[in-house]
C-alpha atoms as an extended CHARMM CRD file, in Angstrom:
* protein
*
       153  EXT
         1         1  GLY       CA              0.0000000000        0.0000000000        0.0000000000  PROA      1               0.0000000000
         2         2  GLU       CA              0.8280000000        3.6340000000       -0.2510000000  PROA      2               0.0000000000
         3         3  PHE       CA              1.3370000000        5.6650000000        2.9060000000  PROA      3               0.0000000000
         4         4  THR       CA              1.1830000000        9.4530000000        2.9410000000  PROA      4               0.0000000000
         5         5  SER       CA              1.2150000000       12.1090000000        5.5840000000  PROA      5               0.0000000000
         6         6  ASP       CA              0.7850000000       15.8600000000        5.8330000000  PROA      6               0.0000000000
         7         7  ALA       CA              3.0640000000       18.1720000000        7.7850000000  PROA      7               0.0000000000
         8         8  ARG       CA              1.8190000000       21.6150000000        8.6810000000  PROA      8               0.0000000000
         9         9  TRP       CA              4.0570000000       24.6180000000        9.2920000000  PROA      9               0.0000000000
        10        10  SER       CA              2.1430000000       25.6040000000       12.4400000000  PROA      10              0.0000000000
        11        11  GLU       CA              2.7420000000       22.1610000000       13.9560000000  PROA      11              0.0000000000
        12        12  PHE       CA              6.4600000000       21.8270000000       13.2420000000  PROA      12              0.0000000000
        13        13  TYR       CA              8.0450000000       25.2830000000       12.8540000000  PROA      13              0.0000000000
        14        14  PRO       CA             10.2070000000       25.6410000000       15.9820000000  PROA      14              0.0000000000
        15        15  GLY       CA             10.0380000000       29.4230000000       16.1730000000  PROA      15              0.0000000000
        16        16  ASP       CA             12.3850000000       32.1890000000       15.1000000000  PROA      16              0.0000000000
        17        17  LYS       CA             15.2380000000       31.2690000000       17.4580000000  PROA      17              0.0000000000
        18        18  GLN       CA             15.6990000000       27.7560000000       16.0710000000  PROA      18              0.0000000000
        19        19  GLY       CA             14.0530000000       28.2150000000       12.7050000000  PROA      19              0.0000000000
        20        20  PHE       CA             16.9630000000       29.2990000000       10.4680000000  PROA      20              0.0000000000
        21        21  MET       CA             16.8420000000       26.1990000000        8.2340000000  PROA      21              0.0000000000
        22        22  TRP       CA             13.0450000000       26.2290000000        8.3720000000  PROA      22              0.0000000000
        23        23  ARG       CA             12.9840000000       29.7350000000        6.9200000000  PROA      23              0.0000000000
        24        24  LYS       CA             15.7540000000       28.9240000000        4.4280000000  PROA      24              0.0000000000
        25        25  MET       CA             14.2030000000       25.6720000000        3.1130000000  PROA      25              0.0000000000
        26        26  PRO       CA             10.6380000000       25.3810000000        4.4070000000  PROA      26              0.0000000000
        27        27  HSD       CA              9.4870000000       22.7610000000        1.8730000000  PROA      27              0.0000000000
        28        28  VAL       CA             12.4450000000       20.4720000000        2.5560000000  PROA      28              0.0000000000
        29        29  MET       CA             11.9470000000       20.6990000000        6.3160000000  PROA      29              0.0000000000
        30        30  LEU       CA              8.2010000000       19.9980000000        6.1060000000  PROA      30              0.0000000000
        31        31  GLY       CA              8.9410000000       17.1860000000        3.6440000000  PROA      31              0.0000000000
        32        32  LYS       CA             11.2530000000       15.5060000000        6.1730000000  PROA      32              0.0000000000
        33        33  CYS       CA              8.5420000000       15.6250000000        8.8330000000  PROA      33              0.0000000000
        34        34  ALA       CA              5.8620000000       14.2950000000        6.4720000000  PROA      34              0.0000000000
        35        35  GLU       CA              8.1450000000       11.5070000000        5.2690000000  PROA      35              0.0000000000
        36        36  ALA       CA              8.9790000000       10.4370000000        8.8210000000  PROA      36              0.0000000000
        37        37  GLN       CA              5.2660000000       10.3360000000        9.6940000000  PROA      37              0.0000000000
        38        38  ALA       CA              4.4980000000        8.2770000000        6.5780000000  PROA      38              0.0000000000
        39        39  LEU       CA              7.2720000000        5.7960000000        7.4200000000  PROA      39              0.0000000000
        40        40  ARG       CA              5.8700000000        5.3730000000       10.9480000000  PROA      40              0.0000000000
        41        41  LYS       CA              2.4470000000        4.6680000000        9.4100000000  PROA      41              0.0000000000
        42        42  ALA       CA              3.9220000000        2.1410000000        6.9620000000  PROA      42              0.0000000000
        43        43  PHE       CA              6.1540000000        0.3630000000        9.4890000000  PROA      43              0.0000000000
        44        44  PRO       CA              4.6900000000        0.9560000000       12.9580000000  PROA      44              0.0000000000
        45        45  ALA       CA              6.5150000000       -1.9340000000       14.6670000000  PROA      45              0.0000000000
        46        46  GLN       CA              9.9190000000       -0.9170000000       13.3240000000  PROA      46              0.0000000000
        47        47  MET       CA              9.5640000000        2.8720000000       13.3260000000  PROA      47              0.0000000000
        48        48  SER       CA              7.4450000000        3.5120000000       16.4210000000  PROA      48              0.0000000000
        49        49  GLY       CA              9.1080000000        6.0710000000       18.6570000000  PROA      49              0.0000000000
        50        50  LEU       CA             11.6790000000        7.1280000000       16.0320000000  PROA      50              0.0000000000
        51        51  TYR       CA             11.6370000000       10.7810000000       15.0450000000  PROA      51              0.0000000000
        52        52  VAL       CA             13.7520000000       12.9200000000       12.7500000000  PROA      52              0.0000000000
        53        53  GLN       CA             15.4520000000       15.9750000000       14.2710000000  PROA      53              0.0000000000
        54        54  GLU       CA             13.1300000000       18.3370000000       12.3820000000  PROA      54              0.0000000000
        55        55  GLU       CA             10.1330000000       16.8630000000       14.2130000000  PROA      55              0.0000000000
        56        56  LEU       CA             11.8960000000       17.2960000000       17.5440000000  PROA      56              0.0000000000
        57        57  ASP       CA             12.8610000000       20.9220000000       16.9020000000  PROA      57              0.0000000000
        58        58  SER       CA              9.3200000000       22.1380000000       17.5160000000  PROA      58              0.0000000000
        59        59  MET       CA              8.9490000000       19.9320000000       20.6110000000  PROA      59              0.0000000000
        60        60  GLN       CA             12.2030000000       21.3130000000       22.0040000000  PROA      60              0.0000000000
        61        61  ALA       CA             11.0460000000       24.8660000000       21.3160000000  PROA      61              0.0000000000
        62        62  VAL       CA              7.7560000000       24.1870000000       23.1300000000  PROA      62              0.0000000000
        63        63  ASP       CA              9.6500000000       22.5730000000       26.0240000000  PROA      63              0.0000000000
        64        64  ALA       CA             12.0530000000       25.5320000000       26.2360000000  PROA      64              0.0000000000
        65        65  GLU       CA              9.1080000000       27.9560000000       26.2860000000  PROA      65              0.0000000000
        66        66  ARG       CA              7.3980000000       25.8880000000       29.0070000000  PROA      66              0.0000000000
        67        67  LYS       CA             10.5780000000       25.9390000000       31.1370000000  PROA      67              0.0000000000
        68        68  ARG       CA             10.9550000000       29.6960000000       30.6130000000  PROA      68              0.0000000000
        69        69  THR       CA              7.3310000000       30.2680000000       31.6750000000  PROA      69              0.0000000000
        70        70  GLU       CA              7.7970000000       28.0550000000       34.7520000000  PROA      70              0.0000000000
        71        71  ALA       CA             10.8950000000       30.0580000000       35.7390000000  PROA      71              0.0000000000
        72        72  GLN       CA              8.9850000000       33.3350000000       35.2940000000  PROA      72              0.0000000000
        73        73  PHE       CA              6.1090000000       31.8640000000       37.3190000000  PROA      73              0.0000000000
        74        74  ALA       CA              8.4840000000       31.0000000000       40.1930000000  PROA      74              0.0000000000
        75        75  GLN       CA             10.0370000000       34.4910000000       40.0160000000  PROA      75              0.0000000000
        76        76  ALA       CA              6.5860000000       36.0960000000       40.0950000000  PROA      76              0.0000000000
        77        77  GLN       CA              5.6470000000       34.1370000000       43.2290000000  PROA      77              0.0000000000
        78        78  THR       CA              8.8700000000       35.2040000000       44.9710000000  PROA      78              0.0000000000
        79        79  MET       CA              8.4040000000       38.8070000000       43.8740000000  PROA      79              0.0000000000
        80        80  VAL       CA              4.8150000000       38.9320000000       45.2110000000  PROA      80              0.0000000000
        81        81  ARG       CA              6.0050000000       37.7470000000       48.6290000000  PROA      81              0.0000000000
        82        82  GLY       CA              8.3030000000       40.7700000000       48.7940000000  PROA      82              0.0000000000
        83        83  VAL       CA              5.6650000000       43.3970000000       47.9540000000  PROA      83              0.0000000000
        84        84  THR       CA              4.4540000000       45.3210000000       51.0150000000  PROA      84              0.0000000000
        85        85  ASP       CA              2.1830000000       47.8680000000       49.3300000000  PROA      85              0.0000000000
        86        86  LYS       CA             -1.5260000000       46.9820000000       49.2000000000  PROA      86              0.0000000000
        87        87  LYS       CA             -2.2120000000       48.9760000000       46.0180000000  PROA      87              0.0000000000
        88        88  ALA       CA              0.7510000000       47.3890000000       44.2220000000  PROA      88              0.0000000000
        89        89  LEU       CA             -0.5610000000       43.9430000000       45.1930000000  PROA      89              0.0000000000
        90        90  GLU       CA             -4.0430000000       44.7660000000       43.8990000000  PROA      90              0.0000000000
        91        91  ASP       CA             -2.4840000000       45.9690000000       40.6190000000  PROA      91              0.0000000000
        92        92  LEU       CA             -0.4760000000       42.7270000000       40.3510000000  PROA      92              0.0000000000
        93        93  LYS       CA             -3.6390000000       40.7270000000       40.9140000000  PROA      93              0.0000000000
        94        94  LYS       CA             -5.3190000000       42.4900000000       37.9560000000  PROA      94              0.0000000000
        95        95  LYS       CA             -2.2670000000       41.9430000000       35.7500000000  PROA      95              0.0000000000
        96        96  PHE       CA             -2.1010000000       38.2440000000       36.5990000000  PROA      96              0.0000000000
        97        97  LYS       CA             -5.8070000000       37.8030000000       35.8130000000  PROA      97              0.0000000000
        98        98  ALA       CA             -5.3540000000       39.4340000000       32.3890000000  PROA      98              0.0000000000
        99        99  SER       CA             -2.0260000000       37.7740000000       31.5750000000  PROA      99              0.0000000000
       100       100  GLU       CA             -1.7530000000       35.4350000000       28.6050000000  PROA      100             0.0000000000
       101       101  LYS       CA              1.7150000000       34.2990000000       29.6810000000  PROA      101             0.0000000000
       102       102  TYR       CA              0.5170000000       31.9460000000       32.4210000000  PROA      102             0.0000000000
       103       103  SER       CA             -1.8400000000       28.9700000000       32.3620000000  PROA      103             0.0000000000
       104       104  ASP       CA             -5.1690000000       29.2330000000       34.2000000000  PROA      104             0.0000000000
       105       105  GLU       CA             -3.7190000000       27.0570000000       36.9600000000  PROA      105             0.0000000000
       106       106  GLN       CA             -0.6750000000       29.3300000000       37.3020000000  PROA      106             0.0000000000
       107       107  LYS       CA             -2.8830000000       32.4440000000       37.3300000000  PROA      107             0.0000000000
       108       108  THR       CA             -4.9930000000       30.9340000000       40.1200000000  PROA      108             0.0000000000
       109       109  LYS       CA             -1.8470000000       30.1600000000       42.1360000000  PROA      109             0.0000000000
       110       110  LEU       CA             -0.3800000000       33.6430000000       41.6110000000  PROA      110             0.0000000000
       111       111  ILE       CA             -3.6480000000       35.3010000000       42.6650000000  PROA      111             0.0000000000
       112       112  GLU       CA             -3.6920000000       33.0120000000       45.7110000000  PROA      112             0.0000000000
       113       113  VAL       CA             -0.1430000000       34.1480000000       46.6120000000  PROA      113             0.0000000000
       114       114  VAL       CA             -1.2330000000       37.7970000000       46.2340000000  PROA      114             0.0000000000
       115       115  ASP       CA             -4.2510000000       37.1710000000       48.5090000000  PROA      115             0.0000000000
       116       116  ILE       CA             -2.0180000000       35.5140000000       51.1140000000  PROA      116             0.0000000000
       117       117  GLN       CA              0.3440000000       38.4940000000       50.9980000000  PROA      117             0.0000000000
       118       118  LEU       CA             -2.6060000000       40.9170000000       51.3310000000  PROA      118             0.0000000000
       119       119  ASN       CA             -3.8860000000       38.9530000000       54.3510000000  PROA      119             0.0000000000
       120       120  THR       CA             -0.4040000000       38.9460000000       55.8850000000  PROA      120             0.0000000000
       121       121  LEU       CA             -0.1880000000       42.7240000000       55.4610000000  PROA      121             0.0000000000
       122       122  ALA       CA             -3.6750000000       43.1990000000       56.9360000000  PROA      122             0.0000000000
       123       123  LYS       CA             -2.7970000000       41.0470000000       59.9800000000  PROA      123             0.0000000000
       124       124  LYS       CA              0.4730000000       42.9300000000       60.4620000000  PROA      124             0.0000000000
       125       125  ALA       CA             -1.3210000000       46.2750000000       60.2360000000  PROA      125             0.0000000000
       126       126  SER       CA             -3.9190000000       45.0450000000       62.7320000000  PROA      126             0.0000000000
       127       127  SER       CA             -1.3060000000       43.7890000000       65.2010000000  PROA      127             0.0000000000
       128       128  ASP       CA              0.7070000000       47.0250000000       64.8100000000  PROA      128             0.0000000000
       129       129  THR       CA             -2.4460000000       49.0130000000       65.5920000000  PROA      129             0.0000000000
       130       130  MET       CA             -3.1650000000       46.8520000000       68.6360000000  PROA      130             0.0000000000
       131       131  LEU       CA              0.4470000000       47.2650000000       69.8140000000  PROA      131             0.0000000000
       132       132  ASP       CA              0.2630000000       51.0500000000       69.3250000000  PROA      132             0.0000000000
       133       133  ASN       CA             -3.0350000000       51.1690000000       71.2380000000  PROA      133             0.0000000000
       134       134  ALA       CA             -1.5940000000       49.0900000000       74.0850000000  PROA      134             0.0000000000
       135       135  THR       CA              1.5170000000       51.2930000000       74.2600000000  PROA      135             0.0000000000
       136       136  ASN       CA             -0.6190000000       54.4480000000       74.2860000000  PROA      136             0.0000000000
       137       137  LYS       CA             -2.8390000000       53.0180000000       77.0340000000  PROA      137             0.0000000000
       138       138  ARG       CA              0.1640000000       52.1260000000       79.2200000000  PROA      138             0.0000000000
       139       139  THR       CA              1.6210000000       55.5900000000       78.6700000000  PROA      139             0.0000000000
       140       140  LYS       CA             -1.6780000000       57.1990000000       79.6960000000  PROA      140             0.0000000000
       141       141  ASP       CA             -1.8510000000       55.0200000000       82.8260000000  PROA      141             0.0000000000
       142       142  ILE       CA              1.5400000000       56.2790000000       84.0520000000  PROA      142             0.0000000000
       143       143  PRO       CA              1.2090000000       59.4730000000       86.1250000000  PROA      143             0.0000000000
       144       144  SER       CA              2.5160000000       62.4940000000       84.2530000000  PROA      144             0.0000000000
       145       145  ASN       CA              5.4350000000       63.1400000000       86.6430000000  PROA      145             0.0000000000
       146       146  GLU       CA              6.6930000000       59.5270000000       86.1180000000  PROA      146             0.0000000000
       147       147  ARG       CA              6.2910000000       59.8340000000       82.3500000000  PROA      147             0.0000000000
       148       148  GLU       CA              8.5210000000       62.9530000000       82.3660000000  PROA      148             0.0000000000
       149       149  SER       CA             11.2260000000       61.2850000000       84.4510000000  PROA      149             0.0000000000
       150       150  LYS       CA             11.1920000000       58.2060000000       82.1730000000  PROA      150             0.0000000000
       151       151  GLN       CA             11.5300000000       60.4020000000       79.0990000000  PROA      151             0.0000000000
       152       152  GLN       CA             14.4700000000       62.3080000000       80.6390000000  PROA      152             0.0000000000
       153       153  GLY       CA             16.2220000000       59.0480000000       81.7490000000  PROA      153             0.0000000000
């Protein structure tokens, strides 16, 4: 029998960084991918799992992009944990929601990290207020002549 296969540019082109030969000889590169697919169809037992480099180029490009996005995701989480301004955190939350860089799962996690940081800031502000109130109350409870001598000492 005759075995054929189609190879589409959008499925195999590895992107501009790795695509020099793809731009130079696009028909040859697509032909290699189509031929390898047809051979796997014709001889599945012998050719299963064997790929030509041109087929792997696009997979490597996708893998590299995935790793880059994961690194940026980890950096974003670390960065959020260092932000101490409520408005800046709210702005980050909006940016993460609108971002096309991260997956839905990553967006959910980043927003969760922002919410945790906002809660941490709120608790800190609350405890600081309680501490200030307690300090002010103790100061008011000390007679004024003792307060003056403590301030001078």
